[in-house]
Short mmCIF file of C-alpha atoms in Angstrom, two decimals:
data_model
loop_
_atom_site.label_atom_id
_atom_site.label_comp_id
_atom_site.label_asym_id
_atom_site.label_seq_id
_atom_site.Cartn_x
_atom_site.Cartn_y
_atom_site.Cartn_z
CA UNK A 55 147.70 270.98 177.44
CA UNK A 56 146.75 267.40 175.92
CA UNK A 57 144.17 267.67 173.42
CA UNK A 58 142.14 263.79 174.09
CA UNK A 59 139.19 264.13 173.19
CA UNK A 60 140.65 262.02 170.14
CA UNK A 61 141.58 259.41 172.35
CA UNK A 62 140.28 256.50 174.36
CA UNK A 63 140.14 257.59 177.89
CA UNK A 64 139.88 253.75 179.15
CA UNK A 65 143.66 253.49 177.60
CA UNK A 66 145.01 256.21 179.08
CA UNK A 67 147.27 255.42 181.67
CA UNK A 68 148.78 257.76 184.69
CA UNK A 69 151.48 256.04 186.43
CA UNK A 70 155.40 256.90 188.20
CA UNK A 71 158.32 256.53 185.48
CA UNK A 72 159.65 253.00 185.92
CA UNK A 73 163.41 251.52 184.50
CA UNK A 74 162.67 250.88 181.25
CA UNK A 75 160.10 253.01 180.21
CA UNK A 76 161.05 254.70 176.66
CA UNK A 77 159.63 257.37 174.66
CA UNK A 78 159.76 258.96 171.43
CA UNK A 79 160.39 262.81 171.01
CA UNK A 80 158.39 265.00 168.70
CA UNK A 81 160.15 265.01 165.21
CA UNK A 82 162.55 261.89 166.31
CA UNK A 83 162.68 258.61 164.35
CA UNK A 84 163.75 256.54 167.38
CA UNK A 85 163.10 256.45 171.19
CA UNK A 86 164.85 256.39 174.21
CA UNK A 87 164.71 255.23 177.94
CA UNK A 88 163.04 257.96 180.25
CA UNK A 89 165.98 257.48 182.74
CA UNK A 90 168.58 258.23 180.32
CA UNK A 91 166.90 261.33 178.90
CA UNK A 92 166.10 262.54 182.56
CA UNK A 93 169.91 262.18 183.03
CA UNK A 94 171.22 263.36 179.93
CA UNK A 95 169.01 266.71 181.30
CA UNK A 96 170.47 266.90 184.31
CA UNK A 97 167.64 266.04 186.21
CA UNK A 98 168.81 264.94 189.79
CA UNK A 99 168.16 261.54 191.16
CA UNK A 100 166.01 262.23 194.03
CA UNK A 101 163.49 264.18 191.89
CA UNK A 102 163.20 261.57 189.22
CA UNK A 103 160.94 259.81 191.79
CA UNK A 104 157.89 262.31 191.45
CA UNK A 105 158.08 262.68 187.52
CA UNK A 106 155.04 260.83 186.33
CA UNK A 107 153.83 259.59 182.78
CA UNK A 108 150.51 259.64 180.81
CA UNK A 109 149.89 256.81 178.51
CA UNK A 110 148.67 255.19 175.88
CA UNK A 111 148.84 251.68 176.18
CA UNK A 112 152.51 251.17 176.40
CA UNK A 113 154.07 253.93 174.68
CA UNK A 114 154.60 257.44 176.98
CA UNK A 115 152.80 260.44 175.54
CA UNK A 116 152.94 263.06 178.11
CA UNK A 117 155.31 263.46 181.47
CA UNK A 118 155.51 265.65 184.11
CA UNK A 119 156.57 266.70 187.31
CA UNK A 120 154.88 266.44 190.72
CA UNK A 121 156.72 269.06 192.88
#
């Protein structure tokens, strides 16, 4: 669940994972590239297609699987 009824629902942003994107986890001081955490768990290739990304603005805050 995503609690957003603190947030601005014109900012919020549902889109496919592109090269590039980056995140940061929970309790992390830095970020890292989607892709490279996606391969670092394992995650095959040909599912990394359907693994899509809520937004805000530029900066990932939610993603998840479509199969």
């Amino acid at each position: 669940l995503i609690d957003i009824s603190n947030c601005d629902e014109s900012k919020l942003v549902l889109r496919f994972v592109r090269d590039g994107d980056v995140f940061q986890k929970i309790g992390s001081a830095g970020h890292k590239k989607i892709n490279r955490f996606l391969t670092d768990k394992k995650v095959p290739q040909r599912e990394r297609k359907y693994i899509v990304r809520l937004a805000k603005s530029q900066r990932a805050a939610f993603m998840l699987p479509l199969c």
